[in-house]
Structure formats: structure tokens, C-alpha cells
XYZ file of C-alpha atoms in Angstrom:
642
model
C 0.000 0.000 0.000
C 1.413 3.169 -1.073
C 2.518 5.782 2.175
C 0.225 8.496 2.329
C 0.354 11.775 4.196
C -2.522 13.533 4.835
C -2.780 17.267 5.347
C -5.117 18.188 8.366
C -8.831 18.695 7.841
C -9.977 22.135 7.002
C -8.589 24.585 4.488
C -4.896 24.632 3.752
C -2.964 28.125 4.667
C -2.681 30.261 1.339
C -1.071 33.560 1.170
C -2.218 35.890 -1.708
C 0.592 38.056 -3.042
C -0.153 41.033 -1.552
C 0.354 39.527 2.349
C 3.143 40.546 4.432
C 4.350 36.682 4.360
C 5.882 37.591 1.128
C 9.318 36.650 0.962
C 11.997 38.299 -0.504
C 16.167 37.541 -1.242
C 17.876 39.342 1.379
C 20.164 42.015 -0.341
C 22.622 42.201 2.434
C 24.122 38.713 1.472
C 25.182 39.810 -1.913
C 27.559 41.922 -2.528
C 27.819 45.031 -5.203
C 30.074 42.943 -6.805
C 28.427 39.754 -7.236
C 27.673 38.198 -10.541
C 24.607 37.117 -9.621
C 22.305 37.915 -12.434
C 18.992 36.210 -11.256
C 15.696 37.191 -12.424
C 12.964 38.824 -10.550
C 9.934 36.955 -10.436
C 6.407 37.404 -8.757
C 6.952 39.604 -5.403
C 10.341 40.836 -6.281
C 12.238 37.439 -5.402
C 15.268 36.789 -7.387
C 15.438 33.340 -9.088
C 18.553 32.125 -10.395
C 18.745 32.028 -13.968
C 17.382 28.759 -15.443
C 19.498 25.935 -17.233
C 17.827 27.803 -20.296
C 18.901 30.981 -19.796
C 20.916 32.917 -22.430
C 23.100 34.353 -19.878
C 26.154 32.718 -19.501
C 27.504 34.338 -16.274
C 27.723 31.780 -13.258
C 26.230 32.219 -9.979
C 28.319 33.770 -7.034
C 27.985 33.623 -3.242
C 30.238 36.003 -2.061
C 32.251 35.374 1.650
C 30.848 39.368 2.886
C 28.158 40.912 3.069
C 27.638 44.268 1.891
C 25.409 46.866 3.409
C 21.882 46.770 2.316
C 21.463 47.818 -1.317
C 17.480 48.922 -0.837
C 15.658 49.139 2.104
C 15.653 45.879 2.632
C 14.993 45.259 6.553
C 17.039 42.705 8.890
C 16.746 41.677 12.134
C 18.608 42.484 14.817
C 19.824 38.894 15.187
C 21.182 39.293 11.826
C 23.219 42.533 12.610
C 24.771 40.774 15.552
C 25.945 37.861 13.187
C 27.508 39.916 10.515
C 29.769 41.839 13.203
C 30.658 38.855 15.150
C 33.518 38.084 13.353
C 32.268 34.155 12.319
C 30.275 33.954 15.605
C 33.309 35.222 18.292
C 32.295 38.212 19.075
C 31.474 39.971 21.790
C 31.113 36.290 23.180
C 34.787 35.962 23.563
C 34.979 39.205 25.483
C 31.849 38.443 27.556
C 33.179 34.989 28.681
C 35.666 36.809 30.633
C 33.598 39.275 32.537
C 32.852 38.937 36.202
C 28.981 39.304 35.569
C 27.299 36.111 35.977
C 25.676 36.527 32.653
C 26.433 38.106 29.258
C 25.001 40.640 27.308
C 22.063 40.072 24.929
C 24.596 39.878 21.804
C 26.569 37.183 23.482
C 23.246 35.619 24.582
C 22.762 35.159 20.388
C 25.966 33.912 19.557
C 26.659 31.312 22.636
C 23.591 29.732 20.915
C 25.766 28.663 17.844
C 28.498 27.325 20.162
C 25.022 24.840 21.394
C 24.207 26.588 24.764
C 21.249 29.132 26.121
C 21.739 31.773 28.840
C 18.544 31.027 31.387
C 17.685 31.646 34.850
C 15.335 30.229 37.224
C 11.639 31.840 36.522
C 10.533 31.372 40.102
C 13.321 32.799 42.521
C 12.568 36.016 43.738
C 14.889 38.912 44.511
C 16.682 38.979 41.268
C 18.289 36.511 38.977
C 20.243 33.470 39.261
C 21.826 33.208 35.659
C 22.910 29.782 34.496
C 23.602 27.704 31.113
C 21.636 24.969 29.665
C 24.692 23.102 27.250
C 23.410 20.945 24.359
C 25.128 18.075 22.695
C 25.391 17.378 19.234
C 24.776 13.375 18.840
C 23.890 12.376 14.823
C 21.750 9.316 15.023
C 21.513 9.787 18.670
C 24.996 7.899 19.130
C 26.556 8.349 22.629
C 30.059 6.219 22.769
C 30.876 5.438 26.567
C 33.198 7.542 27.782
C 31.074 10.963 26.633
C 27.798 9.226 28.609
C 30.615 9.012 31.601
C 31.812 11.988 30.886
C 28.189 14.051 30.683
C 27.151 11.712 34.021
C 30.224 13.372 35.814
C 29.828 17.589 34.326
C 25.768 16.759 35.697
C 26.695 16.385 39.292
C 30.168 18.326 39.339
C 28.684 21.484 37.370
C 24.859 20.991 36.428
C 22.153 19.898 38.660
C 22.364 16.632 39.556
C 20.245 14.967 36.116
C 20.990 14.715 32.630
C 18.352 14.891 29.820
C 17.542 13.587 26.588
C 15.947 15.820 24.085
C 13.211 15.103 21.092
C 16.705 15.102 18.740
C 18.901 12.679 20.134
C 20.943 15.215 22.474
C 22.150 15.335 25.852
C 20.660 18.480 27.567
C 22.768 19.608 30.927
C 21.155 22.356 32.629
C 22.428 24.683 35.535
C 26.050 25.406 34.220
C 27.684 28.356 35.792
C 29.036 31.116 33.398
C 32.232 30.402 35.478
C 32.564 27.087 34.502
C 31.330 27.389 30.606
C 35.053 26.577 29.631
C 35.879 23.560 31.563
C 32.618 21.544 30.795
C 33.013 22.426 27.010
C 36.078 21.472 27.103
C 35.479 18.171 28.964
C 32.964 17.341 26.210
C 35.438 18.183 23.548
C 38.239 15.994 24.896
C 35.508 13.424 25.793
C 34.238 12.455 22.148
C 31.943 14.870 22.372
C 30.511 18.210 20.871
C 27.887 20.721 21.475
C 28.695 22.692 17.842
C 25.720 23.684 16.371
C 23.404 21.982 19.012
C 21.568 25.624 18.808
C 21.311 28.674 16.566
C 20.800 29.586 13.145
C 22.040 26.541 11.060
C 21.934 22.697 11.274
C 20.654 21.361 14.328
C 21.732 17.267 15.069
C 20.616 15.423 12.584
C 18.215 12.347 13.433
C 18.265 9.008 12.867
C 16.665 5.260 13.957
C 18.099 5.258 17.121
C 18.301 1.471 16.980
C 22.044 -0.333 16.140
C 20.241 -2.951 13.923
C 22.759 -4.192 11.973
C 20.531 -3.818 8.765
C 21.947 -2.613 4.952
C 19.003 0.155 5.563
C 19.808 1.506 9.057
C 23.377 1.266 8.632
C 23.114 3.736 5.571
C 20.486 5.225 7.257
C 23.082 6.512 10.739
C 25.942 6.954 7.760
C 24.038 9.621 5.558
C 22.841 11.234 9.242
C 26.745 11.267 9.958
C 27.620 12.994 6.223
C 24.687 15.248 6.668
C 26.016 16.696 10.097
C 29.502 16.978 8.745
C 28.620 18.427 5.712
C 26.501 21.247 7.701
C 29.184 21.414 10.272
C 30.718 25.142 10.876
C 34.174 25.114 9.563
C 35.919 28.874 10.220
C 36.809 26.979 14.252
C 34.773 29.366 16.353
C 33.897 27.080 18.366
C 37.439 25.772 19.339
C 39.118 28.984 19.223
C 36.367 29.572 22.037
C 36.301 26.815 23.948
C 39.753 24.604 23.735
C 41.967 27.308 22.596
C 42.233 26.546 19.412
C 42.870 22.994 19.277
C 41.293 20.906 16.747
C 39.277 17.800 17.873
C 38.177 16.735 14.561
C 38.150 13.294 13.205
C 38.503 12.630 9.437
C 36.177 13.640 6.787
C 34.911 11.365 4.372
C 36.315 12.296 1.180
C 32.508 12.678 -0.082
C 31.626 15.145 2.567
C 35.417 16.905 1.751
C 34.309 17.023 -2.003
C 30.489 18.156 -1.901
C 31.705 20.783 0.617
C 33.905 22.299 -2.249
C 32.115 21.883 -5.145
C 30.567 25.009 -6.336
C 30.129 24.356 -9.578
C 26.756 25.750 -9.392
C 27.261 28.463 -6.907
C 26.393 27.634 -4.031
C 29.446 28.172 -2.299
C 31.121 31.278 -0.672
C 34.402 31.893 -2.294
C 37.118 32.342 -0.233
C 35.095 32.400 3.253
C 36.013 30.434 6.379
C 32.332 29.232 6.049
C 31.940 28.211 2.460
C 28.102 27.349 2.902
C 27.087 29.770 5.683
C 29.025 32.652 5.070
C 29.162 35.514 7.909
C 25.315 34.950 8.210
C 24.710 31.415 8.280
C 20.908 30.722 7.892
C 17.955 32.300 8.495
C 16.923 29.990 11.487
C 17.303 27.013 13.070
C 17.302 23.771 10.325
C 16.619 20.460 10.782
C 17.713 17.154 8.992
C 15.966 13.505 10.074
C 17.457 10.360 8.284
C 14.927 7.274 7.963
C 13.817 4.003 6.619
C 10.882 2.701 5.144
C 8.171 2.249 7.752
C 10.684 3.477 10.438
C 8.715 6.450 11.622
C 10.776 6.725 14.575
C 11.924 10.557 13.957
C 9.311 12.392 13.068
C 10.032 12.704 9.499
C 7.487 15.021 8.346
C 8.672 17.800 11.006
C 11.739 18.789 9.973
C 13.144 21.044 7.584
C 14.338 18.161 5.636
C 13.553 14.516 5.727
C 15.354 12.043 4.070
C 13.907 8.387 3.246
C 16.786 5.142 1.966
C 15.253 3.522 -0.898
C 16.840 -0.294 -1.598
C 16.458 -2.594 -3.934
C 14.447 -6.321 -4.013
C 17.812 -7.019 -2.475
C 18.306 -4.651 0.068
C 20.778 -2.373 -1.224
C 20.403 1.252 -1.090
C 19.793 2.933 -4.391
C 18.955 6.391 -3.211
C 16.691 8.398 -1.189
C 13.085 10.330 -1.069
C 13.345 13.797 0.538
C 10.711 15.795 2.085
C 10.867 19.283 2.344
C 9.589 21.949 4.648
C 8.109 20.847 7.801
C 8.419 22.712 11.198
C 6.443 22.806 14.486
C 6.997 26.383 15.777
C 3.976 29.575 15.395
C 2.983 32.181 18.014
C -0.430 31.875 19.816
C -2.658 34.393 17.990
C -0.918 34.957 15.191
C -2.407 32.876 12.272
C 0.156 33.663 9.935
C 2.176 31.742 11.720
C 1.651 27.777 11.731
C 2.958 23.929 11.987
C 3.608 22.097 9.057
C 4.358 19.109 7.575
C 7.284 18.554 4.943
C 6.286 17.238 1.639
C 7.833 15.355 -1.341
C 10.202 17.082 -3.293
C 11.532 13.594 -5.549
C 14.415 11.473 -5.802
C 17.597 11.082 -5.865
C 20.553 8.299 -6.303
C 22.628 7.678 -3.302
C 25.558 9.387 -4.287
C 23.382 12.774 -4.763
C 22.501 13.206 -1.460
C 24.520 15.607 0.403
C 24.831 17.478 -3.482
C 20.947 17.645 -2.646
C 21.144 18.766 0.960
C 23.120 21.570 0.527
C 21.042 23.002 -2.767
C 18.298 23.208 -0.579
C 20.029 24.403 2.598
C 21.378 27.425 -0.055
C 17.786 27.884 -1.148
C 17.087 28.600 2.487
C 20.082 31.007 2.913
C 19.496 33.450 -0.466
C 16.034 33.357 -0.176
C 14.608 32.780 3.310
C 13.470 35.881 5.116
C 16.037 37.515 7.458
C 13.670 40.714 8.664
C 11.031 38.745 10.905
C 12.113 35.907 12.363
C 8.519 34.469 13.148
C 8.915 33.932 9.449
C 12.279 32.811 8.824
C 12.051 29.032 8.487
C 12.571 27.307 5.384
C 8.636 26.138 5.947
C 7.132 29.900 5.246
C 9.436 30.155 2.510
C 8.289 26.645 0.663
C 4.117 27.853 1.661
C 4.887 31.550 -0.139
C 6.393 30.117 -3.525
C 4.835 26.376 -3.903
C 6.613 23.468 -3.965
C 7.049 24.029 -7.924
C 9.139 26.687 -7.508
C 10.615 25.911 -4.727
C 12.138 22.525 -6.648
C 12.772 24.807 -9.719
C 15.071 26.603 -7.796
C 16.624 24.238 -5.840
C 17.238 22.190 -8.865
C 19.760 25.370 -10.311
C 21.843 24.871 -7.078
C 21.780 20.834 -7.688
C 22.498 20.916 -10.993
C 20.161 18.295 -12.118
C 16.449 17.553 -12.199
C 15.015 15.817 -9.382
C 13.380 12.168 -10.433
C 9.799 11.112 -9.123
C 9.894 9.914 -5.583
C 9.622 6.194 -4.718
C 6.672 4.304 -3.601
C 6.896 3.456 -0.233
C 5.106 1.231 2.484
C 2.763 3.063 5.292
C 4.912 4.160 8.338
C 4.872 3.391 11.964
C 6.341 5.006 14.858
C 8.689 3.059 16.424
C 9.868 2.918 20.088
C 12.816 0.229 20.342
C 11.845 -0.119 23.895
C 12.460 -3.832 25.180
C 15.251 -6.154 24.355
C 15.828 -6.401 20.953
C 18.434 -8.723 18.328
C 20.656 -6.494 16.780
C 21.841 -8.753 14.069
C 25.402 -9.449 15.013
C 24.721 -11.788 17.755
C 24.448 -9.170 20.105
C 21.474 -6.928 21.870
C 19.922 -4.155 22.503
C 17.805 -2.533 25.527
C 15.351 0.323 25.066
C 14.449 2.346 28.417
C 11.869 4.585 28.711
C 12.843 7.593 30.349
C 9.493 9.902 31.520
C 10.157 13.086 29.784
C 13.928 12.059 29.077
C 15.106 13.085 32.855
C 17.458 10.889 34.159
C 18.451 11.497 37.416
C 18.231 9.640 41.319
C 18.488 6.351 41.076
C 17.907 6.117 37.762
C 20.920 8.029 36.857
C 22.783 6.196 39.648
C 21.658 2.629 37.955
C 22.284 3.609 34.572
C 25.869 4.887 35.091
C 26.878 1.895 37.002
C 25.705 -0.547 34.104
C 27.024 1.108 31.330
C 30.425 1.583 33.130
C 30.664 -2.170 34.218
C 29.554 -3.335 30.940
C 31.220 -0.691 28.692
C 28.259 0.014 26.825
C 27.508 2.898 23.972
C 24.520 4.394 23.916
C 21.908 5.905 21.988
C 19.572 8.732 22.536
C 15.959 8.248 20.475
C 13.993 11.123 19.151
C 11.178 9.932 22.143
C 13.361 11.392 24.380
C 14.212 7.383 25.528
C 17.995 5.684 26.176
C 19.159 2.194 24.207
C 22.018 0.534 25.516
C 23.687 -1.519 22.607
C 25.867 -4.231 21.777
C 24.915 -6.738 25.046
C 25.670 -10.110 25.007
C 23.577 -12.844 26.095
C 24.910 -13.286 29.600
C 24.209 -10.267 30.406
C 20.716 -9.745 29.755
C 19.352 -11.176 32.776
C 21.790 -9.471 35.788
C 20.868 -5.780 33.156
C 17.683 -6.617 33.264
C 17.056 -6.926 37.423
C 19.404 -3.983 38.177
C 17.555 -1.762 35.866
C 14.075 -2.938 36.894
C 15.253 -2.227 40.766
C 15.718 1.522 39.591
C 12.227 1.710 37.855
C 14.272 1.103 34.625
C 11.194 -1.496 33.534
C 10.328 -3.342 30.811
C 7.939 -2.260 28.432
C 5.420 -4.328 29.251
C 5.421 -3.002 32.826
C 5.211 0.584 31.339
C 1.936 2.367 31.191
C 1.377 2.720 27.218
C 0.139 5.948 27.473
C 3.646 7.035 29.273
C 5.541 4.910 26.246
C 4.957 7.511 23.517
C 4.251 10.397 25.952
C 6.396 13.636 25.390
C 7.141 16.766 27.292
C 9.840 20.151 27.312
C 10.992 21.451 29.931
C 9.395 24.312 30.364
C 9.316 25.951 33.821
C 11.158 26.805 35.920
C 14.380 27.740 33.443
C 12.744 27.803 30.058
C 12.589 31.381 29.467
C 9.761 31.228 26.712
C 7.901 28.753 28.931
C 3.871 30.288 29.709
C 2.927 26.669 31.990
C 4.033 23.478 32.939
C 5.077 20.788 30.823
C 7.441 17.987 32.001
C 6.619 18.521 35.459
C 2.554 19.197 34.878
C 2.899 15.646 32.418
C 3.180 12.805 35.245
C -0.370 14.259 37.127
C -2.193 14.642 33.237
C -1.294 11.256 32.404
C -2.651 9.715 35.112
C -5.430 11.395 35.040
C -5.858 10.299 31.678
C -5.590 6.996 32.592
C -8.393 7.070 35.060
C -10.689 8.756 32.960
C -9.920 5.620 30.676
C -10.653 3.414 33.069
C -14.282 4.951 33.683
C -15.346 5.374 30.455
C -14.472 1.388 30.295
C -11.283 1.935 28.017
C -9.303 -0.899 28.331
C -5.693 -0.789 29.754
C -3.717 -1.541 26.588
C -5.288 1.067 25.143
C -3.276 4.237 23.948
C -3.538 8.148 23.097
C 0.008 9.776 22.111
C 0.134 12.734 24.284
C 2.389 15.310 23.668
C 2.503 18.654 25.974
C 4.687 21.859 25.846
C 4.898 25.044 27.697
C 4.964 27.458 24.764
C 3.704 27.462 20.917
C 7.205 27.341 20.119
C 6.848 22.842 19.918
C 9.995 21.621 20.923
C 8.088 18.487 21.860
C 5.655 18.278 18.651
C 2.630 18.610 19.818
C 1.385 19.299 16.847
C 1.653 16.055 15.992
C 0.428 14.195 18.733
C -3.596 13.061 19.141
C -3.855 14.992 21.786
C -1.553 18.153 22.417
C -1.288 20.425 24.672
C -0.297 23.950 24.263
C 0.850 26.351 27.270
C -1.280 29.713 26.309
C -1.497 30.844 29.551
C -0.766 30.190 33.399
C -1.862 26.760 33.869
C -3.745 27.030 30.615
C -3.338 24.641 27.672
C -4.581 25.243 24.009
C -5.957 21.782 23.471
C -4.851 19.924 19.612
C -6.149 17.191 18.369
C -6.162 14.699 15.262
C -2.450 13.459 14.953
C -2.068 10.022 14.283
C -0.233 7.027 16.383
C 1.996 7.039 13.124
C 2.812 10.765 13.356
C 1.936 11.001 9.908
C -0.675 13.475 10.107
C -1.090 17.236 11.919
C -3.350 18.448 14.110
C -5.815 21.068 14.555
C -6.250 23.421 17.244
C -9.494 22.697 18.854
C -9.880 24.656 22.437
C -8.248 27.606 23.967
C -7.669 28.904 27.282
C -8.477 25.057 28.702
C -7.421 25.384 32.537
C -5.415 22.201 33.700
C -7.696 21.671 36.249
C -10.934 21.813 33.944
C -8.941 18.704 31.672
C -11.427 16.226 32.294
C -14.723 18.277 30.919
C -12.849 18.293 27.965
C -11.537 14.814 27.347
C -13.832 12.536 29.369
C -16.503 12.763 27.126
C -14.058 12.482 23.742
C -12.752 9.345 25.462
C -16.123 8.272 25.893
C -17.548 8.705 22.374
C -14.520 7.425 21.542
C -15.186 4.159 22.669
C -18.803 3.767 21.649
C -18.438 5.192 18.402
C -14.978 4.408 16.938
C -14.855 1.946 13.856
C -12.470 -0.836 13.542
C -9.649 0.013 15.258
C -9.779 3.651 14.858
C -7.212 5.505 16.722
C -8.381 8.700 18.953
C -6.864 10.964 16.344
C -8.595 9.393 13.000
C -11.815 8.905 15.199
C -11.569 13.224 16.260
C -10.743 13.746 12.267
C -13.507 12.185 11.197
C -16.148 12.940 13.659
C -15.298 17.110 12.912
C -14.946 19.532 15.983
C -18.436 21.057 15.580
C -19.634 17.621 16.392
C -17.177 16.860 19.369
C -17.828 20.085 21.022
C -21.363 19.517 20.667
C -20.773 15.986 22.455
C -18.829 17.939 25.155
C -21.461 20.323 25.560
C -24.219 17.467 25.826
C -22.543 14.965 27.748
C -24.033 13.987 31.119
C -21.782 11.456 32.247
C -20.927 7.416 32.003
C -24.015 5.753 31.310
C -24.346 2.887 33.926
């Protein structure tokens, strides 16, 4: 059965010509002597010249920016990046302050070295600044000595817990400004990098988190590895900063080296220390997920670009599908802002890929908006020109014609939790991990296992831990130290917990509006027992996904049934994602007080159960039933009949 992804009910978002969405090329990244001769189309955005163009002249990036030619407005993040001489300064100079803190400049450039200036919301009588650091972990791969290593910096310099993110990342909250240096240098000399874990250019890249020893996954966690490289700064901010200019690089694949340097169809910067990102890198954040067919594991459909292996009747990869243009983040009220889902842009063979990527990474940097950065991801930019043009022009920076994309089977999400066969005689564990906190005894268990057994690790985009390559013997003693620490089995997991997601959100998320990982432990059980009234039965699931702000770091937009902060303990309720994450959801409720949760869902969970059709999850069964009629059913509903 062909893989379908459907678009949420309603009427898609459109934007006439005339609306301030419009995006235009950013004049400040060329400069008054650039060749560039692109032609203006619809709304003033310059295309580059079309394989049938009479002009000759090639297309330039140049390595500096010139002042704005026009009018042409930027924001003040962008100012900040063009002076910082490749992201350096006024960090550099702010590191060595007394303050606690540095200045709101720094606070935009530490972002790019993968941490965030924060402080706790709820002290009173001024602020207690700290750092939250962020790893950078393709294919959520954690080799033992950085888990050590991260397990130490959390109780010598953080807060006593360590946790994992929706990409695959270590998150280490509570770092002194003090002590920046030595814990990003312990990472560094540790395996270990936080490079472009934040800020305005490739985040980590995701991939299966499972070490199946599979043709498909294995290309799968290699193409996430040549990705990340490929997008990887390269003018050595980060260890000038950090490690004093010491490199801690290992080798390159000579692919990456090459489609780096080619710029045989301008992409490039000539002559920069950042040959892709220049002095302004990208509009906003960007994010890559690597996948397999069915393997629904990453949430392929919210990045910025998603990339599918396609093999053979034999199992050999042949080349990839890639989806373009999905993202999570909007602002409450603000309709112009919005979640989306990527779609297909084609096909291409194998060794195409990263000559792919970075065409549509430099689509993103010339023509992404760089004046309002509500509207600055690569997702607003695909939704103003079409996916036509968008591939037109993406297809100049290629150099070839994208082919039709594959067929491929329907998708599932996949946990890995459990014990699972590798392949290669050995296996692997999946743990879930409530919200990705480890810490207590947890963290106590965990460390002690992977140090006795010297294990590697991976991170899953579920914010869960797999510990790999175990042999036999060892299940059982693994098995009854982790279940002693609440490290259980899956089967001994609540389901709705399993695929349950949260951010942090208060008390040192600065954008945070209400609770989130800490609020998620009380909703889900509530949840549960309104399950068990209605007559629900226990191995029965809803994916439940709740964050503290619009911005999504958890996808809620994706879940069945998200929640929203919009207010102090206040949730905008979402609904009609699927258990295969394949579809979005709709906002359906503002303003929902957390204590007022169960007028709300008791009687969905209800009608649920007495009118679903065979096996109907709660998201198709809220699609198809239409919110009119749900609210309605709210509005009517008088209780469990006996």
C-alpha cells in the first residue's frame, strides 16, 4: 500500500501576493560585486537564472556581506551575526567578565556554540543566571566515555540529572558562566561536541536510534553522519572559544570533503572560512531527520528536511526520497504563523545526497526571510512560492532535475523499547525515560551498568535511552538492576507514558507560559483514570504530547492529543495526529485550565469508545467525527451511562 500523508482537515494556509508573508532575497548577502544575475519573479524574489537561460555568467555567493542595497529590513539577530567576526564576538569578550551573565549579543551567539543563557523563573529577589549546554549526537549515538563523561559535568557542574531531548541530544542544565570553559572542554576531549546543538544553522541530525545491523539503518546513521559533517561550521569558532584553538576533529569522508567544495553551481562562498554559511549562516534554526521505510521513529514530516533510503528487491540502497519543509513552531494568535508538515520534493541516487542537501540548505540562505524571524524558516518560505518553484530553484543549485519519488510502504512510529536482536549476535535494551530526565536512582543505575559493561549508547527522538551491543549473559543481571531503579520493561510501562512527550518548560525555560514535564506525570494519570471509567481498556493508547509554549519543541502538533501552554496553567488543546505521526493536528480549544482537563476529554474518550470503527485511533476517530460535532458531544454529555 502506497505511504500516504494527509494534510489536516480544514482549508490549507494560502497567502495571496499582496500579504506581508511575502518573501523576498535578502540584499545584504550579496555583494555590489556579485555576478549574480537572477531574475525577478512574482513579489520581487530573485530566481537564479534557469538551465535555459541565455546568460552565460555563473552564480556567485560572495564570503561578505555588503550593506543593504534597498531598504531591505534585517533583524537584529542578523546585525549581531555579521559583526561577530564568524560567531566570536562579543562572546569571547563576555566569557571573561565577572557578571554572571552576558550581554544580549553574546546571549545570540553562545547559541551557535550549542548553549542558552537562562535563569530560574521562580526565585525572587533577582536573577540566578545559568547555562543549559546541548550536545550534538547524529543518530543519537553516545560512545561510553562521553555518557561518563556528561554523568560526571551533571553532578560536578549541572544539577544533579541529565536529559535527553526530542533530537537525540544530551541536555545539561544549571552550568555556571564560570565554569562554561571547563565543561566544554570536557565534552570536547571526551568524544563529544555541542557545535551547532543551537542557533541559526543545522541542528543534530536524526536518525533510527536502533544499532540494527541492517543494509538500511546502517546507511540510514551513515548519511545522518555525512549530513552533520557536511553542515558542520568550519571557520573553528567554536574551538578557538572553547579549547583554545585545538582541533578535535576526526577525518572527513572524502565525499563530505568534495560536496563541501564543489561550487560548480554556486552555491558556495568563495574564499570564506564558512563556504556554505558565510558571515550569516541561515535564516533559522534547520533540521535534517534520516529514515527508513516504515521506520517512523523521527518524526520525518517535522523537519526542515527529511530524508527516506530507498533499496532494492535485495536490500541495497539505491537512493533516497526527501521531504521538504516541515516545522512545528507559530505564536499563539498569530495565524500567519503555523505547523507544518514537509512534503515530497523527488528522488535522488545515493551518491546525490549531500549534493541535494546543501542546494536546498542554499535555497534557504538566499532566499529565506532575514527581517522577521517568526517567518524565517525554510517552511514559510516553501508555503509563499509552492513546492514548484521551490524545486525549480533548488534544482539550479543541484544541478540536475530531481526524479519522481519512490513508492513506499505506510509508516509506523517506532519505540525500540524492550530487548531487541541487533543482528550481530548481540542486543539491545530500550528504556523509557518519563520526559527524558534521568536522574536519582535512575541516573545512579544507569551509570553503574554502562560503566561495568562498557556500553555505547543511543539517545531516540522519544526522548528514551538504548544501551547496545549486550551479550547474552548479560541480559538477565541488566535486566534486574535496571528494573530495581524503575528502569522497567515495556510491558510493565503504562502505554500511554511509552509515547508520551514533554519540554521542559518551567522553571528555566525562558519562553515557557505553563508546565510541561513537570505538569505531564499528574495529566497522564489522570488520563488513565478517565480511561478506566469510560471502560477503556488498559492496553489502550492516546500519544500525548505537551509543551509550555507554541514554540513545539516536543511536537505537539503532531500528537492526538496536544497540549499547548497559552497561559498560566492554561493549555490550548490539539487534536487529530495520528499514532503514526503522519498526520497534523488542529487546534481545537483555547484557554483550557489544567484543572478543567477532564470536561474536555472525558466525554471524547467516551464517544470514543462507543463510536470508533475498527480500530480507529483517537486521532482518525476526532478527524472524522469534525470539531463542531465533538464540542457539541462535550457540551451534551451527562456522564458514564451505567
Amino acid at each position: 500500500m502506497p505511504s500516504t500523508f494527509r494534510a489536516p482537515a480544514g482549508p490549507a494556509t494560502v497567502f495571496s501576493a499582496d500579504q506581508k508573508i511575502r518573501l523576498g532575497r535578502l540584499d545584504a548577502l550579496r555583494s555590489s560585486h556579485s555576478v549574480f544575475l537572477g531574475r525577478y519573479g512574482r513579489g520581487g524574489v530573485s530566481v537564479p537564472p534557469s538551465a535555459s537561460s541565455s546568460s552565460s555568467s555563473p552564480i556567485q555567493a560572495v564570503s561578505t556581506p555588503a550593506k543593504a542595497e534597498t531598504t531591505t529590513k534585517r533583524s537584529k539577530v542578523e546585525i549581531i551575526k555579521e559583526k561577530s567576526n564568524f560567531i566570536r564576538y562579543p562572546l569571547n569578550e563576555e566569557l571573561l567578565t565577572e557578571a554572571p551573565n552576558v550581554n544580549e549579543s553574546a546571549v545570540q551567539l553562545i547559541k551557535f556554540h550549542g548553549s542558552y543563557q537562562q535563569y530560574n523563573r521562580e526565585e525572587r529577589g533577582g536573577r540566578s543566571y545559568s547555562f543549559m549546554l546541548r550536545t550534538k549526537n547524529p543518530s543519537g549515538k553516545v560512545p561510553n566515555q562521553l555518557y561518563l563523561t556528561m554523568d560526571d559535568l551533571a553532578d560536578e557542574f549541572g544539577i544533579g540529572t541529565l536529559r535527553l531531548t526530542t533530537r537525540q541530544t544530551f541536555q545539561l542544565h544549571g552550568v555556571l558562566k564560570q565554569n562554561l570553559k571547563t565543561v566544554m572542554s570536557s565534552i570536547i576531549r571526551n568524544m563529544g561536541s555541542t557545535l551547532g546543538a543551537c542557533g541559526d544553522l543545522n541542528r543534530n541530525v536524526l536518525a533510527p536510534a536502533a544499532p540494527y545491523v541492517k543494509k538500511d539503518y546502517l546507511f540510514a546513521q551513515e548519511t545522518a553522519d555525512n549530513i552533520a559533517a557536511l553542515l558542520s561550521p568550519q571557520s573553528g569558532f567554536y574551538y578557538d572559544m572553547w579549547v583554545d584553538g585545538e582541533q578535535f576533529m576526526t577525518a572527513e569522508p572524502p565525499e563530505v570533503v568534495k560536496a563541501r567544495n564543489d561550487n560548480s553551481h554556486g552555491t558556495n562562498f568563495v574564499d570564506s572560512p564558512e563556504p556554505i554559511y558565510g558571515t550569516q549562516f541561515l535564516p533559522r534554526k534547520f533540521k535534517v531527520a534520516v529514515t527508513v521505510p516504515t521506520d517512523n521513529s523521527v518524526d520525518l514530516l517535522t523537519n526542515d528536511i527529511g530524508v527516506v533510503v530507498v533499496s532494492d528487491e535485495n536490500g541495497e540502497p539505491q537512493g533516497f526520497n526527501i521531504y521538504v519543509g516541515g516545522g512545528m513552531g507559530r505564536t499563539h494568535r498569530m495565524e500567519s504563523t503555523f505547523a507544518r508538515l514537509a512534503e515530497p520534493i523527488g528522488y535522488v541516487p545515493k551518491e546525490d545526497i549531500l549534493y541535494a542537501v546543501k542546494a536546498i540548505v542554499v535555497t534557504q540562505r538566499e532566499h529565506g526571510r532575514r527581517d522577521d524571524r517568526k517567518y524565517s524558516r525554510m517552511k514559510y518560505l516553501i508555503s509563499s512560492w509552492g513546492i514548484e518553484k521551490f524545486r525549480d530553484v533548488v534544482e539550479q543549485y543541484y544541478g540536475k532535475k530531481f526524479e519522481p519519488s519512490r513508492e513506499l510502504p505506510e509508516w509506523e512510529f517506532k519505540s525500540y523499547l524492550g530487548w531487541h536482536e541487533q543482528g550481530d549476535g548481540a542486543w539491545f535494551c530500550g528504556l523509557h525515560v518519563d520526559s527524558g530526565r534521568v536522574g536519582g536512582i535512575m541516573k545512579k543505575t544507569l551509570r553503574e551498568v554502562i560503566e561495568k559493561y562498557k556500553i555505547d549508547v543511543r539517545i531516540t527522538p522519544n526522548q528514551n535511552i538504548v544501551l547496545c551491543d549486550i551479550k547474552t549473559e548479560w541480559k538477565r543481571p541488566i535486566t534486574t538492576v535496571l528494573a530495581q531503579a524503575g528502569l522497567l520493561q515495556p510491558e510493565f510501562v503504562d502505554p500511554l507514558n511509552q509515547t508520551a512527550m514533554a519540554c521542559p518548560a518551567f522553571p528555566l525555560c525562558p519562553l515557557a507560559i505553563t508546565e510541561a514535564e513537570r505538569g505531564i506525570p499528574s495529566i497522564l494519570k489522570r488520563v488513565r483514570a478517565m480511561f478506566e471509567k469510560v471502560g477503556l481498556d488498559y492496553d489502550e493508547s492516546v500519544v500525548i504530547r505537551v509543551t509550555g509554549c507554541p514554540n513545539g519543541c516536543a511536537r505537539p502538533y503532531m500528537a492526538e492529543l496536544g497540549l499547548v501552554g497559552d497561559g498560566p496553567n492554561s493549555y490550548q488543546v490539539w487534536l487529530g495526529g495520528t499514532p503514526n505521526l503522519t498526520q497534523i493536528a488542529r487546534s481545537f480549544m483555547d484557554k483550557v485550565k489544567v484543572h478543567d482537563l477532564e470536561k474536555v476529554f472525558e466525554p471524547l474518550f467516551y464517544h470514543w469508545k462507543l463510536e470508533r470503527q475498527n480500530k480507529e485511533s483517537f486521532g482518525e476517530y476526532t478527524t472524522r467525527m469534525g470539531f463542531e460535532k465533538l464540542k457539541e458531544l462535550i457540551d451534551s454529555y451527562k456522564g458514564v451511562s451505567q
